[in-house]
Tab-separated table of C-alpha atoms in Angstrom:
chain	number	residue	atom	x	y	z
A	1193	VAL	CA	-88.629	137.487	93.741
A	1194	PRO	CA	-87.815	136.383	97.321
A	1195	VAL	CA	-88.013	132.525	97.819
A	1196	VAL	CA	-88.451	130.120	100.799
A	1197	ARG	CA	-85.315	127.889	101.063
A	1198	VAL	CA	-83.523	125.435	102.833
A	1199	SER	CA	-79.727	125.814	102.683
A	1200	ASN	CA	-76.771	123.621	103.817
A	1201	LEU	CA	-78.951	120.964	105.503
A	1202	THR	CA	-76.509	118.210	105.977
A	1203	MET	CA	-77.227	114.667	105.949
A	1204	SER	CA	-75.247	111.367	106.275
A	1205	LEU	CA	-75.056	108.843	103.494
A	1206	ASP	CA	-77.506	106.778	105.365
A	1207	GLY	CA	-80.066	109.558	105.600
A	1208	TYR	CA	-79.765	110.943	108.880
A	1209	VAL	CA	-79.525	114.662	109.629
A	1210	ALA	CA	-79.224	114.478	113.436
A	1211	GLY	CA	-78.168	111.423	115.697
A	1212	PRO	CA	-80.441	110.046	118.676
A	1213	GLN	CA	-80.923	111.671	121.975
A	1214	GLN	CA	-80.382	115.286	121.121
A	1215	SER	CA	-79.680	117.151	124.648
A	1216	LEU	CA	-77.549	120.166	125.909
A	1217	GLU	CA	-74.538	117.859	125.814
A	1218	HIS	CA	-75.200	116.645	122.265
A	1219	PRO	CA	-76.973	119.319	120.435
A	1220	LEU	CA	-76.895	117.153	117.138
A	1221	GLY	CA	-77.603	114.002	118.829
A	1222	ILE	CA	-75.074	111.239	119.615
A	1223	GLY	CA	-72.620	110.270	116.910
A	1224	ALA	CA	-73.416	113.384	114.641
A	1225	GLU	CA	-70.559	115.374	116.103
A	1226	HIS	CA	-68.922	115.595	112.843
A	1227	LEU	CA	-71.791	115.926	110.353
A	1228	HIS	CA	-71.130	119.694	109.911
A	1229	ASP	CA	-67.377	119.493	109.825
A	1230	TRP	CA	-67.492	120.482	106.066
A	1231	ALA	CA	-69.222	123.714	107.052
A	1232	PHE	CA	-67.077	124.490	109.995
A	1233	ALA	CA	-64.099	124.357	107.682
A	1234	THR	CA	-65.382	127.149	105.335
A	1235	ASN	CA	-64.241	130.830	105.419
A	1236	ALA	CA	-68.067	131.859	105.384
A	1237	PHE	CA	-68.748	129.903	108.593
A	1238	ARG	CA	-65.588	130.995	110.330
A	1239	GLN	CA	-66.211	134.777	109.477
A	1240	ALA	CA	-69.839	134.410	110.680
A	1241	HIS	CA	-68.417	133.335	113.887
A	1242	ASP	CA	-65.705	135.901	114.117
A	1243	MET	CA	-62.829	133.665	113.179
A	1244	ASP	CA	-60.163	134.141	110.221
A	1245	GLY	CA	-59.235	131.485	107.759
A	1246	GLY	CA	-61.088	128.560	106.447
A	1247	ASP	CA	-61.517	127.055	102.966
A	1248	THR	CA	-62.675	129.180	100.110
A	1249	GLY	CA	-63.578	126.634	97.518
A	1250	LEU	CA	-66.922	125.253	96.426
A	1251	ASP	CA	-68.103	124.503	99.878
A	1252	ASP	CA	-67.326	127.937	101.050
A	1253	GLY	CA	-69.578	129.159	98.282
A	1254	PHE	CA	-72.322	126.965	99.322
A	1255	ALA	CA	-71.865	128.188	103.069
A	1256	ALA	CA	-71.957	131.784	101.951
A	1257	ARG	CA	-75.110	131.574	99.624
A	1258	GLY	CA	-76.881	129.951	102.500
A	1259	ALA	CA	-76.880	133.188	104.531
A	1260	HIS	CA	-76.614	135.592	101.738
A	1261	GLY	CA	-79.999	137.381	100.937
A	1262	VAL	CA	-81.953	135.906	103.931
A	1263	GLY	CA	-84.147	138.282	105.623
A	1264	ALA	CA	-85.783	136.069	108.182
A	1265	GLU	CA	-85.304	132.466	109.473
A	1266	ILE	CA	-87.808	129.988	110.545
A	1267	MET	CA	-86.498	127.367	112.832
A	1268	GLY	CA	-88.140	124.574	115.103
A	1269	ARG	CA	-88.002	124.597	118.665
A	1270	ASN	CA	-85.564	121.694	118.850
A	1271	LYS	CA	-83.048	123.608	116.874
A	1272	PHE	CA	-83.623	126.560	119.125
A	1273	GLY	CA	-82.628	124.549	122.359
A	1274	PRO	CA	-82.999	121.534	124.358
A	1275	VAL	CA	-85.647	122.813	126.689
A	1276	ARG	CA	-89.157	120.969	126.043
A	1277	GLY	CA	-92.601	121.502	127.333
A	1278	PRO	CA	-93.511	124.889	128.715
A	1279	TRP	CA	-90.822	127.433	129.025
A	1280	PRO	CA	-89.590	127.139	132.766
A	1281	ASP	CA	-88.330	130.784	132.563
A	1282	ASP	CA	-86.516	133.260	130.226
A	1283	GLY	CA	-82.995	131.820	130.688
A	1284	TRP	CA	-82.579	129.776	127.612
A	1285	ARG	CA	-81.756	132.143	124.842
A	1286	GLY	CA	-80.593	129.701	122.115
A	1287	TRP	CA	-77.143	127.979	121.408
A	1288	TRP	CA	-75.351	130.933	119.871
A	1289	GLY	CA	-74.328	133.330	122.684
A	1290	ASP	CA	-75.452	137.001	123.027
A	1291	GLU	CA	-74.899	137.907	119.174
A	1292	PRO	CA	-76.285	134.986	117.308
A	1293	PRO	CA	-74.906	134.540	113.643
A	1294	PHE	CA	-78.439	135.307	111.990
A	1295	HIS	CA	-78.632	138.964	112.089
A	1296	THR	CA	-82.449	138.847	111.220
A	1297	PRO	CA	-85.698	138.253	112.934
A	1298	VAL	CA	-85.871	134.237	113.687
A	1299	PHE	CA	-89.334	132.707	114.109
A	1300	VAL	CA	-89.237	129.754	116.560
A	1301	LEU	CA	-91.937	127.426	116.221
A	1302	THR	CA	-93.347	126.250	119.538
A	1303	HIS	CA	-96.524	125.389	121.365
A	1304	TYR	CA	-95.958	127.525	124.257
A	1305	PRO	CA	-96.012	131.462	124.104
A	1306	ARG	CA	-93.158	133.430	125.066
A	1307	GLU	CA	-92.155	137.037	124.693
A	1308	PRO	CA	-89.692	137.973	121.809
A	1309	ILE	CA	-85.902	138.224	122.745
A	1310	GLU	CA	-83.878	140.826	121.032
A	1311	MET	CA	-80.390	139.801	120.729
A	1312	ALA	CA	-77.101	141.781	119.798
A	1313	GLY	CA	-76.316	142.240	116.121
A	1314	GLY	CA	-79.981	142.257	114.599
A	1315	THR	CA	-81.226	138.955	115.705
A	1316	THR	CA	-84.757	138.844	117.492
A	1317	PHE	CA	-86.252	135.557	118.444
A	1318	PHE	CA	-89.881	135.492	118.081
A	1319	PHE	CA	-92.036	132.709	119.281
A	1320	VAL	CA	-94.997	131.498	116.943
A	1321	THR	CA	-97.664	129.220	118.401
A	1322	GLU	CA	-100.044	129.314	115.561
A	1323	GLY	CA	-98.475	126.911	113.227
A	1324	ILE	CA	-96.053	126.739	110.206
A	1325	GLU	CA	-98.045	128.784	107.899
A	1326	ALA	CA	-98.617	131.576	110.277
A	1327	ALA	CA	-94.836	131.571	110.872
A	1328	LEU	CA	-93.973	131.799	107.202
A	1329	GLU	CA	-96.497	134.826	106.819
A	1330	GLN	CA	-94.659	136.485	109.717
A	1331	ALA	CA	-91.354	135.574	108.244
A	1332	ARG	CA	-92.040	136.978	104.961
A	1333	ASP	CA	-93.463	140.172	106.125
A	1334	ALA	CA	-90.163	140.478	108.087
A	1335	ALA	CA	-88.003	139.450	105.217
A	1336	GLY	CA	-89.525	141.933	102.681
A	1337	GLU	CA	-87.551	141.686	99.492
A	1338	PHE	CA	-85.208	139.083	100.719
A	1339	ASP	CA	-85.607	135.312	101.139
A	1340	VAL	CA	-87.035	133.303	104.123
A	1341	ALA	CA	-84.660	130.562	105.349
A	1342	ILE	CA	-86.158	127.250	106.751
A	1343	GLY	CA	-83.330	126.669	109.284
A	1344	GLY	CA	-84.451	123.140	110.557
A	1345	GLY	CA	-84.283	120.932	112.219
A	1346	ALA	CA	-85.526	117.969	110.404
A	1347	MET	CA	-89.178	117.828	111.553
A	1348	THR	CA	-89.656	121.458	110.682
A	1349	VAL	CA	-88.057	121.126	107.271
A	1350	ARG	CA	-90.260	118.017	106.798
A	1351	GLU	CA	-93.339	120.029	107.590
A	1352	TYR	CA	-92.661	122.669	105.019
A	1353	LEU	CA	-91.789	120.199	102.504
A	1354	GLU	CA	-95.012	118.252	103.051
A	1355	ALA	CA	-97.065	121.507	102.938
A	1356	ASP	CA	-95.295	122.220	99.543
A	1357	LEU	CA	-94.068	125.562	100.822
A	1358	VAL	CA	-90.232	125.100	100.026
A	1359	ASP	CA	-89.162	126.670	96.947
A	1360	GLN	CA	-85.536	125.631	97.030
A	1361	MET	CA	-83.485	123.082	99.040
A	1362	HIS	CA	-79.808	122.589	99.239
A	1363	LEU	CA	-78.728	119.249	100.668
A	1364	ALA	CA	-75.246	118.415	101.451
A	1365	VAL	CA	-74.472	114.819	101.742
A	1366	VAL	CA	-71.345	113.768	103.784
A	1367	PRO	CA	-69.476	110.432	103.933
A	1368	GLN	CA	-70.495	109.393	107.086
A	1369	LEU	CA	-72.594	106.610	108.488
A	1370	LEU	CA	-74.671	107.481	111.615
A	1371	GLY	CA	-76.734	104.156	111.802
A	1372	ARG	CA	-79.393	105.912	113.961
A	1373	GLY	CA	-81.023	109.126	114.525
A	1374	THR	CA	-83.396	111.386	112.666
A	1375	ARG	CA	-84.207	111.140	108.954
A	1376	LEU	CA	-85.213	114.038	106.756
A	1377	PHE	CA	-87.027	111.860	104.253
A	1378	GLU	CA	-89.172	109.830	106.541
A	1379	GLY	CA	-92.819	109.520	105.914
A	1380	ILE	CA	-92.840	112.107	103.296
A	1381	ASP	CA	-93.024	111.469	99.603
A	1382	VAL	CA	-92.014	114.896	97.625
A	1383	SER	CA	-91.099	112.834	94.288
A	1384	GLY	CA	-91.993	114.838	91.135
A	1385	ARG	CA	-91.981	118.106	92.894
A	1386	PHE	CA	-88.527	119.338	92.229
A	1387	ASP	CA	-85.996	119.663	89.535
A	1388	PHE	CA	-82.218	119.243	90.336
A	1389	GLU	CA	-79.225	121.326	89.556
A	1390	PRO	CA	-76.144	119.560	88.367
A	1391	VAL	CA	-74.384	117.662	91.275
A	1392	GLN	CA	-71.228	119.413	92.505
A	1393	ALA	CA	-68.916	117.899	95.183
A	1394	SER	CA	-65.721	118.667	97.171
A	1395	SER	CA	-63.690	115.780	98.681
A	1396	ALA	CA	-65.824	116.111	101.780
A	1397	VAL	CA	-69.417	116.647	100.724
A	1398	ALA	CA	-71.717	116.289	97.746
A	1399	HIS	CA	-74.257	119.162	97.216
A	1400	PHE	CA	-77.660	118.641	95.759
A	1401	VAL	CA	-79.832	121.680	95.068
A	1402	MET	CA	-83.550	121.209	94.103
A	1403	ARG	CA	-85.945	123.833	92.901
A	1404	ARG	CA	-89.657	123.622	92.901
A	1405	ARG	CA	-91.122	122.901	89.428
B	897	VAL	CA	-55.844	89.867	98.236
B	898	PRO	CA	-59.255	89.393	96.736
B	899	VAL	CA	-62.032	91.419	98.465
B	900	VAL	CA	-65.770	91.185	98.749
B	901	ARG	CA	-67.220	94.237	97.304
B	902	VAL	CA	-70.518	96.173	96.351
B	903	SER	CA	-70.148	98.389	93.434
B	904	ASN	CA	-72.162	100.959	91.433
B	905	LEU	CA	-75.302	100.466	93.875
B	906	THR	CA	-77.308	103.454	93.090
B	907	MET	CA	-79.399	105.227	95.603
B	908	SER	CA	-81.781	108.329	95.368
B	909	LEU	CA	-81.007	111.216	97.287
B	910	ASP	CA	-84.077	110.084	99.538
B	911	GLY	CA	-82.301	106.658	100.170
B	912	TYR	CA	-84.136	104.244	97.820
B	913	VAL	CA	-82.377	101.779	95.855
B	914	ALA	CA	-85.650	100.567	94.212
B	915	GLY	CA	-89.025	101.585	93.913
B	916	PRO	CA	-92.139	99.820	95.275
B	917	GLN	CA	-93.822	96.975	93.426
B	918	GLN	CA	-91.113	95.364	91.544
B	919	SER	CA	-92.545	93.136	88.566
B	920	LEU	CA	-91.790	91.783	85.213
B	921	GLU	CA	-92.801	95.354	83.928
B	922	HIS	CA	-90.903	97.219	86.380
B	923	PRO	CA	-87.712	95.454	87.211
B	924	LEU	CA	-86.731	98.263	89.616
B	925	GLY	CA	-90.033	99.043	90.933
B	926	ILE	CA	-92.440	101.966	89.968
B	927	GLY	CA	-90.824	105.465	89.480
B	928	ALA	CA	-87.195	104.052	89.512
B	929	GLU	CA	-86.818	103.877	85.774
B	930	HIS	CA	-84.181	106.628	85.677
B	931	LEU	CA	-82.110	105.492	88.574
B	932	HIS	CA	-79.293	103.980	86.631
B	933	ASP	CA	-79.303	106.505	83.991
B	934	TRP	CA	-75.928	107.592	84.895
B	935	ALA	CA	-74.594	104.144	84.410
B	936	PHE	CA	-76.370	103.435	81.207
B	937	ALA	CA	-74.769	106.650	79.780
B	938	THR	CA	-71.247	105.190	80.374
B	939	ASN	CA	-68.916	103.511	77.615
B	940	ALA	CA	-68.245	100.835	80.052
B	941	PHE	CA	-71.819	99.951	80.552
B	942	ARG	CA	-72.402	100.176	76.627
B	943	GLN	CA	-69.533	97.898	75.759
B	944	ALA	CA	-70.752	95.328	78.161
B	945	HIS	CA	-73.980	95.311	76.401
B	946	ASP	CA	-72.479	95.339	72.936
B	947	MET	CA	-73.115	99.266	72.104
B	948	ASP	CA	-70.710	101.784	70.968
B	949	GLY	CA	-70.192	105.214	72.516
B	950	GLY	CA	-70.993	106.576	75.950
B	951	ASP	CA	-69.299	108.934	78.284
B	952	THR	CA	-65.787	108.140	79.165
B	953	GLY	CA	-65.132	110.549	82.254
B	954	LEU	CA	-65.425	109.889	86.171
B	955	ASP	CA	-68.744	107.867	86.014
B	956	ASP	CA	-67.149	105.530	83.347
B	957	GLY	CA	-64.343	104.939	85.543
B	958	PHE	CA	-66.606	103.675	88.233
B	959	ALA	CA	-68.776	101.629	85.881
B	960	ALA	CA	-65.612	100.086	84.520
B	961	ARG	CA	-64.245	99.247	87.958
B	962	GLY	CA	-67.248	97.809	89.044
B	963	ALA	CA	-66.828	94.637	86.622
B	964	HIS	CA	-63.052	94.653	86.585
B	965	GLY	CA	-61.390	92.037	88.549
B	966	VAL	CA	-64.399	90.242	89.555
B	967	GLY	CA	-64.434	86.565	89.587
B	968	ALA	CA	-67.925	85.638	90.884
B	969	GLU	CA	-71.016	87.475	91.779
B	970	ILE	CA	-73.788	86.843	94.454
B	971	MET	CA	-77.225	88.210	93.927
B	972	GLY	CA	-80.607	87.820	95.630
B	973	ARG	CA	-83.239	85.951	93.950
B	974	ASN	CA	-85.264	89.277	93.478
B	975	LYS	CA	-82.272	90.624	91.449
B	976	PHE	CA	-82.334	87.405	89.333
B	977	GLY	CA	-85.961	87.682	88.337
B	978	PRO	CA	-89.626	88.377	89.247
B	979	VAL	CA	-90.467	84.829	89.987
B	980	ARG	CA	-91.271	84.247	93.652
B	981	GLY	CA	-91.780	81.050	95.595
B	982	PRO	CA	-90.615	77.488	94.132
B	983	TRP	CA	-89.387	77.669	90.692
B	984	PRO	CA	-92.464	76.597	88.356
B	985	ASP	CA	-90.207	75.413	85.640
B	986	ASP	CA	-86.785	76.150	84.031
B	987	GLY	CA	-88.233	78.975	81.960
B	988	TRP	CA	-86.981	81.970	83.780
B	989	ARG	CA	-83.017	82.442	83.008
B	990	GLY	CA	-82.556	85.940	84.163
B	991	TRP	CA	-83.210	89.277	82.893
B	992	TRP	CA	-80.097	89.489	80.676
B	993	GLY	CA	-80.750	87.202	77.570
B	994	ASP	CA	-78.702	84.368	76.172
B	995	GLU	CA	-75.362	85.944	77.093
B	996	PRO	CA	-75.573	87.791	80.455
B	997	PRO	CA	-72.914	90.547	81.012
B	998	PHE	CA	-71.394	88.869	84.051
B	999	HIS	CA	-68.904	86.388	82.324
B	1000	THR	CA	-68.396	84.517	85.806
B	1001	PRO	CA	-70.178	82.128	87.998
B	1002	VAL	CA	-73.180	83.862	89.701
B	1003	PHE	CA	-74.503	82.437	92.882
B	1004	VAL	CA	-78.386	83.130	93.273
B	1005	LEU	CA	-79.648	82.968	96.939
B	1006	THR	CA	-83.048	81.180	97.129
B	1007	HIS	CA	-84.956	78.897	99.359
B	1008	TYR	CA	-85.807	76.787	96.631
B	1009	PRO	CA	-83.244	74.400	94.841
B	1010	ARG	CA	-82.503	74.499	91.093
B	1011	GLU	CA	-80.002	72.940	88.694
B	1012	PRO	CA	-77.383	75.337	87.528
B	1013	ILE	CA	-77.877	77.191	84.381
B	1014	GLU	CA	-75.000	77.492	82.043
B	1015	MET	CA	-75.380	80.607	79.575
B	1016	ALA	CA	-73.221	81.837	76.880
B	1017	GLY	CA	-70.039	84.034	77.485
B	1018	GLY	CA	-68.995	82.446	80.568
B	1019	THR	CA	-71.946	83.064	82.850
B	1020	THR	CA	-73.360	80.156	84.961
B	1021	PHE	CA	-76.089	80.702	87.500
B	1022	PHE	CA	-75.762	78.446	90.635
B	1023	PHE	CA	-78.614	78.402	93.063
B	1024	VAL	CA	-77.459	78.257	96.741
B	1025	THR	CA	-80.328	77.445	99.224
B	1026	GLU	CA	-77.881	77.294	102.322
B	1027	GLY	CA	-77.778	80.987	103.000
B	1028	ILE	CA	-75.241	83.960	102.630
B	1029	GLU	CA	-72.326	82.417	104.261
B	1030	ALA	CA	-72.385	79.304	102.075
B	1031	ALA	CA	-72.870	81.196	98.965
B	1032	LEU	CA	-69.762	83.433	99.854
B	1033	GLU	CA	-67.895	80.465	100.476
B	1034	GLN	CA	-68.745	78.944	96.943
B	1035	ALA	CA	-68.234	82.318	95.294
B	1036	ARG	CA	-64.829	82.830	96.879
B	1037	ASP	CA	-63.736	79.347	95.648
B	1038	ALA	CA	-64.942	80.096	92.335
B	1039	ALA	CA	-63.374	83.707	92.105
B	1040	GLY	CA	-59.907	82.525	93.115
B	1041	GLU	CA	-57.647	85.332	93.009
B	1042	PHE	CA	-60.387	87.648	92.035
B	1043	ASP	CA	-62.900	89.696	93.884
B	1044	VAL	CA	-66.441	88.558	94.779
B	1045	ALA	CA	-69.055	91.048	93.923
B	1046	ILE	CA	-72.360	91.275	95.828
B	1047	GLY	CA	-74.644	92.267	93.013
B	1048	GLY	CA	-77.759	93.266	94.983
B	1049	GLY	CA	-80.582	93.772	95.397
B	1050	ALA	CA	-80.939	95.908	98.493
B	1051	MET	CA	-81.887	92.997	100.940
B	1052	THR	CA	-78.940	90.874	99.855
B	1053	VAL	CA	-76.438	93.811	100.366
B	1054	ARG	CA	-77.864	94.444	103.608
B	1055	GLU	CA	-77.614	90.970	104.640
B	1056	TYR	CA	-73.881	90.980	103.945
B	1057	LEU	CA	-73.545	94.247	105.640
B	1058	GLU	CA	-75.068	93.086	108.715
B	1059	ALA	CA	-72.877	90.092	108.916
B	1060	ASP	CA	-69.864	92.345	108.351
B	1061	LEU	CA	-68.752	90.499	105.286
B	1062	VAL	CA	-68.439	93.493	102.979
B	1063	ASP	CA	-64.792	94.839	102.441
B	1064	GLN	CA	-65.544	97.706	99.974
B	1065	MET	CA	-68.786	99.446	99.043
B	1066	HIS	CA	-69.305	101.980	96.293
B	1067	LEU	CA	-72.617	103.837	96.486
B	1068	ALA	CA	-73.761	106.115	93.871
B	1069	VAL	CA	-76.238	108.766	94.910
B	1070	VAL	CA	-78.209	110.427	92.298
B	1071	PRO	CA	-80.302	113.744	92.223
B	1072	GLN	CA	-83.735	111.928	92.217
B	1073	LEU	CA	-86.434	111.727	94.830
B	1074	LEU	CA	-88.466	108.425	94.671
B	1075	GLY	CA	-90.698	109.011	97.668
B	1076	ARG	CA	-91.293	105.347	98.216
B	1077	GLY	CA	-89.558	101.934	97.733
B	1078	THR	CA	-86.641	99.996	99.188
B	1079	ARG	CA	-84.140	101.543	101.181
B	1080	LEU	CA	-80.738	100.033	101.535
B	1081	PHE	CA	-80.088	101.739	105.148
B	1082	GLU	CA	-83.204	100.408	106.911
B	1083	GLY	CA	-82.931	98.560	110.118
B	1084	ILE	CA	-79.036	98.257	109.779
B	1085	ASP	CA	-76.484	100.335	111.722
B	1086	VAL	CA	-72.879	99.901	110.181
B	1087	SER	CA	-71.822	103.077	111.797
B	1088	GLY	CA	-67.956	103.021	112.755
B	1089	ARG	CA	-67.053	100.100	110.550
B	1090	PHE	CA	-65.916	101.923	107.257
B	1091	ASP	CA	-63.628	104.543	106.268
B	1092	PHE	CA	-64.515	106.724	103.311
B	1093	GLU	CA	-62.418	107.580	100.268
B	1094	PRO	CA	-62.653	111.342	99.287
B	1095	VAL	CA	-66.032	112.177	97.583
B	1096	GLN	CA	-66.172	112.229	93.699
B	1097	ALA	CA	-69.002	113.516	91.586
B	1098	SER	CA	-70.096	114.262	88.050
B	1099	SER	CA	-73.006	116.510	87.354
B	1100	ALA	CA	-75.254	113.307	87.483
B	1101	VAL	CA	-74.042	111.320	90.341
B	1102	ALA	CA	-71.946	111.747	93.597
B	1103	HIS	CA	-69.675	108.697	94.385
B	1104	PHE	CA	-69.112	107.442	97.813
B	1105	VAL	CA	-66.526	104.724	98.407
B	1106	MET	CA	-66.126	103.023	101.835
B	1107	ARG	CA	-63.529	100.421	102.776
B	1108	ARG	CA	-63.951	98.254	105.964
B	1109	ARG	CA	-61.733	99.471	108.852
């Protein structure tokens, strides 16, 4: 049965999933440049970005499973890019170059309509203005027998958690202190909703996996 | 060289070190009853509380090191007990019975003076009204060649962190969501101050150890 899941969402020990002042120069906000180093070091990530090598241990397994079996992704507009407000033109086509690493339909939550963008390698960006439930319905249709990934950012994951629409979530906690930024767990209370798998960790990151009860 | 350290401070995945509404009935606040289960399961904890058995693996090592080599402890008044405001009488002598597990001088931060209480087994509670630096000075004198432990709760640890008086901190992150309560990392930014040891984890808890740069 396909599920709705969050994978490889990385959080600092003090609870931040992004730093402050996200921008073109600082896609993850200031001070968060090394938040995802554990993922960049994996073979799965490097392969997805046409590079060789990388670690093949525990962290690689998590990185690989994050993408495996996903038939569609949903992301917030702030993950798609630094542009805010109405789309000024069709210039911004995501952070990921001509061939983004998704290879599936990607549904971008926005208040401003925009025509779909078909990229190389199977990724098409669709822009959804009708809210998170409509986006999920479209993503489920597109994914068919595969899972729907909630790709982030924090606000988007929080909204789906609040609406109790997330079946599984994998959080990666890294030994870093950001001090400021965007928290995942801010103003939401999802206690009692999830069971946890046994904790696993490499020297670089602790993996927490929860499933909806 | 003796250090000032925080050990075995346990935090839920969503960042809480205690639940809301701490009281005589709920010393750790509502919903936090299982936060420290990983520690209760260790041989070190059980031995310290005159019980046999318990796990002897990774978590036990952390639990044991938390107490080992400590010559004095500092705690906030909220950790000492549920009494607030002026001490009504000498009735409250801590949560820990006649022979508390500290076996050292313990300095309790309070705004209200009180005579020291000598307990069985080497624990004496001293009440310090002159603030965190005075308490640390007294604790250092008492500890001599041994370390000073900052025992909690959250507000006390936060104050010592803010004042940059913590040399080492061990945080234990457990796969639980509390949803509400007291955060350790709230209103403080200690980014850039600590280096981390490699992450270690059992199935029950991920251990993060940081040392002042």
